[in-house]
Amino acid sequence: MSEQVNIWNIGNTGLRSPERVWEGLKLFAESPFNGNLRGENEARFQTLLKNAGIIHPTGEAKDTSSYARKWRLAFGKFGFIYPKLPQSKSEGVEHKQLDLGPLDEVTPFGETFLKATSLASQQECFLRSLSVAQYEVPYHDGLFSPLRWILAVMLRLEERTGSSELTRIEFIMWGQTTDPSYNVDEVVDNILDLRARRLKSSAKRKFDRLEIEKRAEHYPKQKQNFGDYGDMNMRYLRVGGVVQRKGRGIVISEAKHEMAEELASSAFAYQPMLEMYRELCNGAPLPSDNRDVALRLLNNMKALLRKNNISFDLSEFSLDTVAEINIARQHLEEAWQNTREEQYAVDQVNQWEEIRDYMDLILKGGGTHTYDKDDDTGIEVPKSELPAYLEWVMWRAALAIGHLINKSNDVRRFHIGPDFLPTNTAGGGQGDLYCDYADCTILTEVTMSSSSRQEAMEGEPVRRHVSNALETYGKGIKPVYGLFIAKNIDTNTAETFRHGVWYARDPETQEEIKQRLTIIPIRLLDFRMFFENLFEHNIGDKHAMLRKMIELGAADRDVLDAPQWRAVISEIILSTFASEEDS
């Protein structure tokens, strides 16, 4: 094709995980910057985001407000704050900002979003935003919704192949580079042609590179945007819940298939710009706002749960109004997601090699890892999300080790998206992971911090969390251990945990009680080795081996100094499996 190639971009490099918008918007709404996020306040809001642990800037950037501007842009794109109203020359009408609303102030739809505390209700808000046609079609009148367009392509692909799946390279090449000005069947033809030629290729990474280079000949910007924007665009498309991750590509969610069909019926829109922005900021309509559609969607969810032998009870819902019907459907969607998470948890024992590979990526500081030299089958750890991914991979490791008596969503204290990827880190005032076993409880805390500030940041909260867990989980019946995982263990951190002293208060008498806590600091590299050996040596009772390692690590702490103790813990990990080989 000889026409110029354009890549639409609904993502934001300063906000790689759109699921984090909710906590960022909540912070913004309660701050003095609500309605006042320009000039010097940009840097101040960025500091607020950083101090809240919502962003993790790397290095010392000269621009101390770039993240704030990108978050402001994301808030506006979703309609959660009033964006700056652009002037449309084609309409010949000059609009004032107040025709829309006060600049940078939380909108009515933003307030609705802040009240959405469940995954299903937040997804619906994102879906309303993504369904709005707010992107220009190059060289054509009208606007389009990338989500609606991609759904139209995926549904047509499903008609012709039996599956709606778009692989990463297919999306990069023929998803984000097309729009409703293209013929959907021709787009699918190009996808299937690419798929057939790629299947025959023995060097898929080289094949992908050459295909991108060829298409980039008609693209006026950097060719690396194909991959960078592609990953970002898919991440944002998934946040509405209608499409979900499959490999490194996307597929239509089984639970949202009919919603996808309704949304795909129209991708173009011809409406005045001000009307479009008002719709965005007040909550755009969805097909589910229609009673008949809402009932069909509810009945589809019922059928899906029954097909998978998932019981449910809707007796508390009257179903008299569209709103009640949709709330009932969201209730079933939550049940479906919880069941999928339980299945995901059970499967982690079979995914131990991938879990190990994620640990390797974190040790390298993020990046991608591909299998069989095929970028469509790889895994990724975004550099800006290392803290969240470290908690997440340790959660997956705990699920793979197994023998837990608490549910997977009770183990973690962070949120995950519908594709089970992390959306944030655990909140303050609690530990990261609570692994409850029949004979003990292990509270795991992780950090990417490795400097001399590690002890100041982690020493007090980790001991406090373990002390609290003694009351909640131990209750004098079984031991509670702390496991502290970091890329590197600072000597002062090791010294604090070696002593393990904490003074708690008796809840009845309020008297101080001296506690001796067992908290073992382990380098991530050592834990990665320990975890791999559990499976390489086919250890049956893996959690018992973990407990043994913790108890051995604690045994000699009183006769060693911090550097010696830290070294002994590493040696114990090696010797534990050496003794297994000898036995």
Coordinates of C-alpha atoms in Angstrom, one line a residue:
M1 CA 0.0 0.0 0.0
S2 CA 1.4 3.4 -1.0
E3 CA -0.7 5.7 1.2
Q4 CA 0.8 7.3 4.3
V5 CA 0.7 5.2 7.4
N6 CA -0.6 6.7 10.6
I7 CA -0.5 5.2 14.1
W8 CA -3.2 6.2 16.5
N9 CA -2.1 6.4 20.1
I10 CA -4.6 6.2 23.0
G11 CA -1.9 5.4 25.5
N12 CA 0.4 7.6 27.6
T13 CA 4.1 6.9 28.3
G14 CA 3.9 8.6 31.7
L15 CA 1.0 6.3 32.7
R16 CA 1.8 2.8 31.4
S17 CA -0.7 1.2 33.7
P18 CA -4.1 2.9 33.2
E19 CA -5.6 0.8 36.0
R20 CA -3.7 3.2 38.3
V21 CA -5.8 6.2 37.2
W22 CA -8.3 5.6 40.0
E23 CA -5.8 6.1 42.9
G24 CA -4.1 9.0 41.1
L25 CA -7.5 10.7 40.5
K26 CA -8.5 10.2 44.1
L27 CA -5.2 11.8 45.2
F28 CA -5.8 14.7 42.8
A29 CA -9.5 15.2 43.7
E30 CA -8.6 15.5 47.4
S31 CA -5.6 17.8 46.7
P32 CA -5.5 21.6 46.4
F33 CA -4.6 21.1 42.7
N34 CA -8.2 20.0 41.7
G35 CA -9.0 22.7 39.1
N36 CA -5.6 24.3 39.5
L37 CA -3.0 22.0 37.7
R38 CA -0.9 24.4 35.7
G39 CA 2.4 26.1 36.1
E40 CA 4.2 25.5 39.3
N41 CA 1.5 23.2 40.5
E42 CA 2.5 20.6 38.0
A43 CA 5.8 19.9 39.8
R44 CA 3.9 20.0 43.1
F45 CA 1.4 17.4 42.0
Q46 CA 4.2 15.2 40.6
T47 CA 5.8 15.3 44.1
L48 CA 2.5 14.3 45.6
L49 CA 2.3 11.3 43.2
K50 CA 5.8 10.3 44.0
N51 CA 5.4 10.6 47.8
A52 CA 2.2 8.5 47.6
G53 CA 4.1 5.7 45.8
I54 CA 2.0 6.0 42.7
I55 CA 4.8 6.9 40.4
H56 CA 8.5 5.8 40.6
P57 CA 10.5 8.2 38.5
T58 CA 13.9 6.8 37.5
G59 CA 17.0 9.0 37.7
E60 CA 17.1 12.8 38.1
A61 CA 15.0 14.2 35.3
K62 CA 15.5 17.9 34.5
D63 CA 11.8 18.2 33.9
T64 CA 10.2 17.8 37.3
S65 CA 6.6 18.1 36.1
S66 CA 6.5 15.8 33.0
Y67 CA 4.7 13.0 34.9
A68 CA 2.1 15.4 36.2
R69 CA 1.3 16.7 32.7
K70 CA 1.0 13.2 31.3
W71 CA -1.4 12.2 34.2
R72 CA -3.4 15.4 33.5
L73 CA -3.6 14.4 29.9
A74 CA -4.8 10.9 30.8
F75 CA -7.4 12.3 33.3
G76 CA -8.7 14.5 30.5
K77 CA -8.7 11.8 27.8
F78 CA -10.9 9.6 30.0
G79 CA -13.2 12.6 30.8
F80 CA -12.4 12.5 34.5
I81 CA -11.3 16.2 34.5
Y82 CA -12.3 18.9 32.2
P83 CA -9.6 19.0 29.5
K84 CA -8.5 22.2 27.7
L85 CA -11.1 22.7 25.0
P86 CA -9.4 23.0 21.6
Q87 CA -10.8 25.2 18.9
S88 CA -12.2 23.6 15.8
K89 CA -11.5 25.6 12.7
S90 CA -13.7 23.3 10.6
E91 CA -16.8 24.1 12.7
G92 CA -16.3 27.9 12.5
V93 CA -17.5 28.3 16.0
E94 CA -15.4 29.7 18.9
H95 CA -16.1 27.9 22.2
K96 CA -15.1 29.2 25.6
Q97 CA -13.6 26.8 28.2
L98 CA -16.6 27.3 30.6
D99 CA -18.9 26.1 27.8
L100 CA -17.4 22.7 28.8
G101 CA -16.4 23.2 32.4
P102 CA -13.7 24.6 34.7
L103 CA -10.3 23.7 33.4
D104 CA -8.7 20.7 35.2
E105 CA -11.5 20.3 37.6
V106 CA -12.9 16.8 38.4
T107 CA -16.0 16.2 36.2
P108 CA -19.3 14.6 37.1
F109 CA -18.1 11.5 35.3
G110 CA -14.8 11.7 37.3
E111 CA -16.9 11.7 40.5
T112 CA -18.8 8.7 39.3
F113 CA -15.5 6.9 38.6
L114 CA -14.2 7.7 42.1
K115 CA -17.3 6.0 43.5
A116 CA -16.5 2.8 41.5
T117 CA -14.5 0.6 43.9
S118 CA -15.0 -2.8 42.2
L119 CA -13.1 -4.0 39.2
A120 CA -16.3 -4.4 37.2
S121 CA -17.6 -0.9 37.9
Q122 CA -14.2 0.7 37.1
Q123 CA -14.1 -1.2 33.9
E124 CA -17.5 0.1 32.9
C125 CA -16.3 3.7 33.4
F126 CA -13.2 3.1 31.3
L127 CA -15.4 1.5 28.7
R128 CA -17.6 4.5 28.5
S129 CA -14.6 6.7 27.9
L130 CA -13.0 4.3 25.3
S131 CA -16.3 4.1 23.4
V132 CA -16.3 7.9 22.7
A133 CA -15.2 8.8 19.2
Q134 CA -12.6 11.5 20.0
Y135 CA -9.8 10.7 17.5
E136 CA -9.5 12.2 14.1
V137 CA -9.5 10.0 10.9
P138 CA -6.7 11.4 8.8
Y139 CA -7.9 13.1 5.6
H140 CA -11.5 12.4 6.5
D141 CA -14.3 14.2 8.3
G142 CA -15.6 12.8 11.5
L143 CA -14.1 11.1 14.6
F144 CA -13.6 7.5 15.6
S145 CA -13.2 5.3 18.6
P146 CA -10.1 3.0 18.3
L147 CA -11.8 0.5 20.6
R148 CA -14.9 0.2 18.5
W149 CA -12.8 -0.1 15.3
I150 CA -10.5 -2.8 16.7
L151 CA -13.6 -4.7 17.9
A152 CA -15.0 -4.6 14.4
V153 CA -11.8 -5.9 13.0
M154 CA -11.5 -8.7 15.6
L155 CA -15.1 -9.8 15.1
R156 CA -14.7 -10.0 11.4
L157 CA -11.5 -12.0 12.0
E158 CA -13.5 -14.3 14.2
E159 CA -16.1 -14.8 11.5
R160 CA -13.5 -15.9 9.1
T161 CA -11.2 -17.9 11.4
G162 CA -13.2 -18.9 14.4
S163 CA -11.0 -16.8 16.8
S164 CA -10.9 -13.1 17.5
E165 CA -7.3 -13.3 18.6
L166 CA -4.9 -10.6 17.3
T167 CA -1.3 -11.3 17.9
R168 CA 1.1 -8.6 18.8
I169 CA 2.7 -8.2 15.4
E170 CA -0.8 -8.3 13.7
F171 CA -2.0 -5.5 16.0
I172 CA 1.2 -3.5 15.5
M173 CA 1.0 -3.8 11.7
W174 CA -2.7 -3.8 10.9
G175 CA -4.6 -2.8 14.0
Q176 CA -3.2 0.5 15.2
T177 CA -2.3 1.7 11.7
T178 CA -5.9 1.5 10.4
D179 CA -9.2 3.2 11.1
P180 CA -12.8 3.2 9.8
S181 CA -11.6 4.8 6.5
Y182 CA -10.2 1.4 5.7
N183 CA -12.3 -1.5 4.5
V184 CA -12.6 -4.0 7.4
D185 CA -12.4 -7.0 5.1
E186 CA -9.2 -5.7 3.4
V187 CA -7.7 -5.2 6.8
V188 CA -8.5 -8.8 7.8
D189 CA -7.1 -9.9 4.4
N190 CA -3.8 -8.2 5.3
I191 CA -3.8 -9.8 8.8
L192 CA -4.3 -13.3 7.4
D193 CA -1.7 -12.8 4.7
L194 CA 0.8 -11.7 7.4
R195 CA -0.2 -14.6 9.6
A196 CA 0.3 -17.2 6.8
R197 CA 3.7 -15.8 5.7
R198 CA 4.9 -15.6 9.3
L199 CA 3.9 -19.2 10.0
K200 CA 6.2 -20.3 7.2
S201 CA 9.1 -18.3 8.5
S202 CA 11.8 -20.0 10.5
A203 CA 13.2 -16.7 11.9
K204 CA 10.2 -15.0 13.2
R205 CA 11.9 -12.1 15.0
K206 CA 13.7 -11.2 11.7
F207 CA 10.5 -11.6 9.8
D208 CA 8.7 -9.2 12.2
R209 CA 11.5 -6.6 11.9
L210 CA 11.5 -6.7 8.1
E211 CA 7.7 -6.4 8.0
I212 CA 7.8 -3.4 10.3
E213 CA 10.6 -1.8 8.2
K214 CA 8.6 -2.2 5.1
R215 CA 5.4 -0.7 6.5
A216 CA 7.4 2.1 8.2
E217 CA 8.6 3.3 4.8
H218 CA 5.3 5.1 4.6
Y219 CA 5.3 6.3 8.2
P220 CA 6.7 9.8 8.8
K221 CA 8.0 9.2 12.4
Q222 CA 10.3 6.7 14.1
K223 CA 9.7 3.1 13.3
Q224 CA 10.2 2.1 16.9
N225 CA 6.8 3.7 17.5
F226 CA 5.2 0.6 15.9
G227 CA 6.2 -1.5 18.9
D228 CA 6.2 1.1 21.7
Y229 CA 2.7 2.5 20.7
G230 CA 1.4 -1.0 20.0
D231 CA 2.1 -2.3 23.5
M232 CA 0.7 0.9 25.0
N233 CA -2.4 0.9 22.9
M234 CA -3.2 -2.7 23.7
R235 CA -2.7 -2.0 27.4
Y236 CA -5.3 0.9 27.2
L237 CA -7.7 -1.1 25.1
R238 CA -7.7 -3.9 27.7
V239 CA -8.7 -1.6 30.6
G240 CA -12.3 -1.6 29.5
G241 CA -12.6 -5.3 30.0
V242 CA -14.0 -6.1 26.6
V243 CA -10.7 -7.3 25.2
Q244 CA -8.2 -9.2 27.3
R245 CA -4.6 -10.3 27.0
K246 CA -3.6 -13.4 25.2
G247 CA 0.1 -14.0 24.9
R248 CA 1.4 -10.5 24.0
G249 CA -1.7 -9.9 21.9
I250 CA -5.4 -9.4 22.6
V251 CA -8.6 -11.4 22.3
I252 CA -12.3 -10.5 22.9
S253 CA -13.4 -11.5 26.4
E254 CA -15.8 -14.4 26.5
A255 CA -17.8 -12.7 29.1
K256 CA -18.1 -9.5 27.1
H257 CA -18.6 -10.8 23.6
E258 CA -22.1 -9.4 23.1
M259 CA -21.0 -6.0 24.4
A260 CA -18.2 -6.2 21.8
E261 CA -20.7 -6.8 19.1
E262 CA -22.9 -3.9 20.2
L263 CA -19.9 -1.5 20.4
A264 CA -18.5 -2.6 17.0
S265 CA -21.7 -1.7 15.2
S266 CA -20.5 2.0 14.9
A267 CA -17.0 3.3 15.0
F268 CA -17.4 6.6 13.1
A269 CA -19.2 9.6 14.7
Y270 CA -20.1 13.0 13.3
Q271 CA -20.9 15.3 16.1
P272 CA -19.8 18.8 17.1
M273 CA -16.6 18.9 19.1
L274 CA -18.2 20.5 22.2
E275 CA -20.9 17.9 22.2
M276 CA -18.3 15.1 22.1
Y277 CA -16.4 16.6 25.1
R278 CA -19.6 17.1 27.1
E279 CA -20.5 13.5 26.5
L280 CA -17.1 12.4 27.6
C281 CA -17.1 14.4 30.8
N282 CA -20.6 13.4 31.8
G283 CA -20.3 9.7 31.0
A284 CA -20.9 8.5 27.5
P285 CA -23.8 6.1 26.9
L286 CA -23.2 2.4 26.5
P287 CA -25.4 -0.2 24.8
S288 CA -26.1 -1.7 28.3
D289 CA -28.0 1.5 29.1
N290 CA -30.8 0.0 27.0
R291 CA -33.0 -2.3 29.0
D292 CA -33.3 -5.0 26.4
V293 CA -29.5 -5.0 25.8
A294 CA -28.8 -5.0 29.6
L295 CA -31.1 -8.1 30.0
R296 CA -29.3 -9.9 27.2
L297 CA -25.9 -9.2 28.7
L298 CA -27.1 -10.4 32.1
N299 CA -28.6 -13.6 30.6
N300 CA -25.3 -14.2 28.8
M301 CA -23.4 -13.9 32.0
K302 CA -25.8 -16.3 33.7
A303 CA -25.3 -18.8 30.9
L304 CA -21.5 -18.5 31.0
L305 CA -21.4 -19.1 34.8
R306 CA -23.8 -22.1 34.5
K307 CA -21.6 -23.5 31.6
N308 CA -18.6 -23.4 34.0
N309 CA -20.5 -24.8 37.0
I310 CA -20.3 -21.6 38.9
S311 CA -23.2 -21.1 41.4
F312 CA -24.7 -17.6 41.9
D313 CA -27.6 -16.0 43.7
L314 CA -29.3 -12.8 42.4
S315 CA -32.2 -12.8 44.8
E316 CA -31.0 -9.6 46.4
F317 CA -31.3 -7.7 43.1
S318 CA -34.8 -6.5 42.1
L319 CA -33.9 -6.1 38.3
D320 CA -36.7 -3.5 38.0
T321 CA -34.4 -0.9 36.5
V322 CA -31.6 -0.8 33.9
A323 CA -29.2 0.3 36.7
E324 CA -30.2 -2.7 38.9
I325 CA -29.8 -5.1 35.9
N326 CA -26.3 -3.8 35.2
I327 CA -25.3 -4.0 38.9
A328 CA -26.5 -7.6 38.9
R329 CA -24.4 -8.3 35.8
Q330 CA -21.4 -6.7 37.4
H331 CA -21.9 -9.0 40.4
L332 CA -21.7 -12.0 38.1
E333 CA -18.7 -10.6 36.4
E334 CA -16.9 -10.3 39.7
A335 CA -17.9 -14.0 40.4
W336 CA -16.5 -14.9 37.0
Q337 CA -13.2 -13.0 37.6
N338 CA -12.8 -14.6 41.1
T339 CA -13.3 -18.1 39.6
R340 CA -10.8 -17.3 36.9
E341 CA -8.3 -16.2 39.6
E342 CA -8.8 -19.4 41.5
Q343 CA -8.0 -21.4 38.3
Y344 CA -5.0 -19.1 37.7
A345 CA -3.8 -19.8 41.2
V346 CA -4.0 -23.6 40.8
D347 CA -2.1 -23.4 37.5
Q348 CA 0.9 -21.5 38.8
V349 CA 2.6 -24.7 39.8
N350 CA 2.8 -25.4 36.1
Q351 CA 4.1 -21.9 35.3
W352 CA 7.2 -22.0 37.6
E353 CA 9.6 -21.5 34.7
E354 CA 7.9 -18.4 33.6
I355 CA 7.8 -17.1 37.2
R356 CA 11.6 -17.7 37.4
D357 CA 12.0 -15.8 34.1
Y358 CA 10.1 -12.8 35.5
M359 CA 12.5 -12.8 38.5
D360 CA 15.4 -12.7 36.1
L361 CA 13.8 -9.7 34.3
I362 CA 13.4 -7.9 37.6
L363 CA 17.0 -8.7 38.5
K364 CA 18.0 -7.1 35.2
G365 CA 16.0 -4.0 35.9
G366 CA 13.1 -4.8 33.6
G367 CA 12.7 -5.4 29.9
T368 CA 11.4 -8.3 27.8
H369 CA 12.2 -12.0 27.4
T370 CA 11.1 -13.9 24.4
Y371 CA 10.6 -17.6 23.8
D372 CA 11.8 -19.4 20.7
K373 CA 13.0 -16.0 19.4
D374 CA 9.4 -15.0 18.9
D375 CA 8.3 -11.7 20.2
D376 CA 4.7 -12.8 20.2
T377 CA 5.4 -15.3 23.0
G378 CA 7.5 -13.2 25.3
I379 CA 7.0 -11.6 28.7
E380 CA 7.7 -8.1 29.8
V381 CA 8.5 -6.1 33.0
P382 CA 8.1 -2.4 32.4
K383 CA 11.0 -0.5 34.1
S384 CA 8.7 2.0 35.7
E385 CA 6.6 -0.8 37.3
L386 CA 9.4 -2.9 38.9
P387 CA 8.0 -2.5 42.5
A388 CA 4.6 -3.8 41.5
Y389 CA 6.0 -6.6 39.4
L390 CA 8.2 -7.7 42.3
E391 CA 5.2 -8.1 44.6
W392 CA 3.3 -9.8 41.8
V393 CA 6.0 -12.4 41.0
M394 CA 6.4 -13.2 44.6
W395 CA 2.7 -13.8 44.8
R396 CA 2.8 -16.1 41.9
A397 CA 5.8 -17.9 43.5
A398 CA 3.7 -18.4 46.7
L399 CA 0.9 -19.8 44.6
A400 CA 3.2 -22.2 42.8
I401 CA 4.7 -23.4 46.1
G402 CA 1.2 -24.2 47.2
H403 CA -0.3 -25.7 50.4
L404 CA -1.9 -22.3 51.2
I405 CA -5.1 -22.4 53.3
N406 CA -6.1 -18.9 52.4
K407 CA -7.4 -17.9 49.0
S408 CA -5.1 -16.3 46.4
N409 CA -6.9 -12.9 46.6
D410 CA -6.4 -13.0 50.4
V411 CA -2.7 -13.7 50.0
R412 CA -2.0 -10.5 48.1
R413 CA -2.6 -6.9 49.2
F414 CA -2.2 -5.3 45.8
H415 CA -4.8 -5.2 42.9
I416 CA -4.6 -7.1 39.7
G417 CA -6.3 -6.5 36.4
P418 CA -8.6 -8.9 34.5
D419 CA -5.5 -10.4 32.8
F420 CA -4.0 -11.0 36.3
L421 CA -1.2 -8.5 35.8
P422 CA -0.4 -6.0 38.7
T423 CA -2.0 -2.6 38.6
N424 CA -0.3 -1.2 41.7
T425 CA 1.7 -2.1 44.8
A426 CA 0.2 -3.0 48.2
G427 CA -1.2 -0.1 50.2
G428 CA 0.5 1.3 53.3
G429 CA -0.1 0.0 56.8
Q430 CA 0.0 -3.7 55.7
G431 CA 2.3 -6.3 54.5
D432 CA 2.7 -7.3 50.8
L433 CA 1.8 -11.0 51.0
Y434 CA 0.2 -13.1 53.7
C435 CA 0.8 -16.8 53.1
D436 CA -1.2 -18.8 55.6
Y437 CA -0.4 -22.5 56.0
A438 CA -1.7 -25.1 58.4
D439 CA 1.5 -25.1 60.5
C440 CA 2.7 -21.5 60.1
T441 CA 2.2 -18.1 58.5
I442 CA 4.8 -16.4 56.3
L443 CA 4.5 -12.7 55.8
T444 CA 6.5 -11.6 52.8
E445 CA 7.7 -8.0 52.2
V446 CA 9.5 -6.9 49.1
T447 CA 11.3 -3.8 48.1
M448 CA 13.4 -2.5 45.1
S449 CA 15.3 -0.3 47.5
S450 CA 18.9 -1.3 48.0
S451 CA 20.6 1.8 49.3
S452 CA 21.5 2.8 52.8
R453 CA 17.9 4.2 53.1
Q454 CA 16.6 0.6 52.9
E455 CA 16.7 0.2 56.6
A456 CA 15.0 3.5 57.3
M457 CA 12.2 2.8 54.8
E458 CA 11.6 -0.9 55.6
G459 CA 13.0 -1.7 59.1
E460 CA 10.0 -0.3 61.2
P461 CA 7.1 -1.2 58.9
V462 CA 8.2 -4.7 58.3
R463 CA 8.6 -5.4 62.0
R464 CA 5.3 -3.8 62.7
H465 CA 3.5 -5.8 60.1
V466 CA 5.0 -9.1 61.3
S467 CA 4.0 -8.2 64.9
N468 CA 0.4 -7.5 63.8
A469 CA 0.4 -10.8 61.9
L470 CA 1.3 -12.6 65.1
E471 CA -1.9 -11.4 66.6
T472 CA -4.1 -12.0 63.5
Y473 CA -2.7 -15.3 62.2
G474 CA -0.6 -16.8 65.0
K475 CA -2.8 -16.2 68.0
G476 CA -0.3 -18.3 70.0
I477 CA -1.1 -21.4 68.1
K478 CA 1.4 -21.4 65.2
P479 CA 4.5 -19.4 64.4
V480 CA 4.6 -16.4 62.1
Y481 CA 7.7 -15.7 60.1
G482 CA 8.7 -12.7 58.1
L483 CA 10.4 -13.0 54.7
F484 CA 12.1 -9.9 53.4
I485 CA 13.1 -9.9 49.7
A486 CA 15.2 -7.3 48.0
K487 CA 17.6 -7.1 45.1
N488 CA 20.3 -6.4 47.6
I489 CA 20.2 -6.5 51.4
D490 CA 21.7 -3.5 53.1
T491 CA 23.9 -4.4 56.2
N492 CA 21.9 -2.1 58.5
T493 CA 18.7 -3.8 57.3
A494 CA 20.1 -7.2 58.1
E495 CA 21.2 -6.0 61.5
T496 CA 17.7 -4.7 62.3
F497 CA 16.1 -8.0 61.4
R498 CA 18.8 -10.0 63.0
H499 CA 17.8 -8.6 66.4
G500 CA 14.1 -8.7 65.4
V501 CA 13.0 -6.8 68.5
W502 CA 9.6 -5.1 68.5
Y503 CA 7.5 -3.7 71.4
A504 CA 3.8 -4.3 70.9
R505 CA 1.0 -3.3 73.2
D506 CA -1.3 -5.7 74.9
P507 CA -4.8 -5.0 73.4
E508 CA -6.4 -5.4 76.9
T509 CA -3.9 -3.9 79.4
Q510 CA -2.1 -1.6 76.9
E511 CA 1.1 -2.8 78.5
E512 CA 4.2 -3.0 76.3
I513 CA 5.3 -6.5 75.4
K514 CA 8.7 -7.3 74.1
Q515 CA 8.6 -9.5 71.0
R516 CA 11.4 -11.4 69.3
L517 CA 10.4 -11.6 65.6
T518 CA 11.8 -14.0 63.1
I519 CA 12.4 -12.0 59.9
I520 CA 14.8 -13.5 57.3
P521 CA 16.3 -11.1 54.7
I522 CA 17.0 -12.8 51.4
R523 CA 18.4 -11.4 48.2
L524 CA 16.1 -11.9 45.2
L525 CA 18.8 -13.8 43.4
D526 CA 19.1 -16.3 46.3
F527 CA 15.3 -16.7 46.4
R528 CA 15.2 -17.2 42.7
M529 CA 17.7 -20.0 43.1
F530 CA 15.8 -21.5 46.0
F531 CA 12.5 -21.3 44.0
E532 CA 14.0 -22.9 40.9
N533 CA 15.6 -25.7 43.0
L534 CA 12.2 -26.6 44.6
F535 CA 11.0 -27.6 41.1
E536 CA 14.2 -28.9 39.7
H537 CA 14.6 -31.3 42.6
N538 CA 10.8 -32.2 42.5
I539 CA 10.3 -31.3 46.1
G540 CA 6.9 -32.5 47.2
D541 CA 6.1 -30.4 50.3
K542 CA 7.6 -27.1 49.0
H543 CA 6.3 -24.9 51.8
A544 CA 7.9 -27.2 54.4
M545 CA 11.2 -26.6 52.6
L546 CA 10.6 -22.9 52.7
R547 CA 9.9 -23.1 56.5
K548 CA 13.0 -25.2 57.0
M549 CA 15.1 -22.6 55.2
I550 CA 13.7 -19.8 57.4
E551 CA 14.2 -21.7 60.6
L552 CA 17.8 -22.6 59.6
G553 CA 18.4 -19.0 58.8
A554 CA 17.2 -17.8 62.2
A555 CA 19.1 -20.4 64.2
D556 CA 22.5 -18.8 64.4
R557 CA 21.6 -15.1 64.2
D558 CA 22.6 -14.4 67.8
V559 CA 26.2 -15.5 67.3
L560 CA 26.8 -13.8 64.0
D561 CA 27.1 -10.2 63.0
A562 CA 25.0 -8.8 60.2
P563 CA 27.4 -9.4 57.3
Q564 CA 28.1 -12.9 58.5
W565 CA 24.4 -13.7 58.9
R566 CA 23.6 -12.4 55.5
A567 CA 26.3 -14.6 54.0
V568 CA 25.1 -17.6 56.0
I569 CA 21.5 -17.3 54.7
S570 CA 22.9 -17.5 51.1
E571 CA 24.9 -20.6 52.1
I572 CA 21.9 -22.2 53.7
I573 CA 19.9 -22.0 50.4
L574 CA 22.7 -23.8 48.6
S575 CA 23.3 -26.4 51.2
T576 CA 19.6 -27.2 51.7
F577 CA 19.4 -28.6 48.2
A578 CA 22.8 -30.2 48.4
S579 CA 21.6 -32.2 51.4
E580 CA 18.5 -33.2 49.4
E581 CA 20.7 -34.7 46.7
D582 CA 22.7 -36.6 49.2
S583 CA 19.6 -38.1 51.0

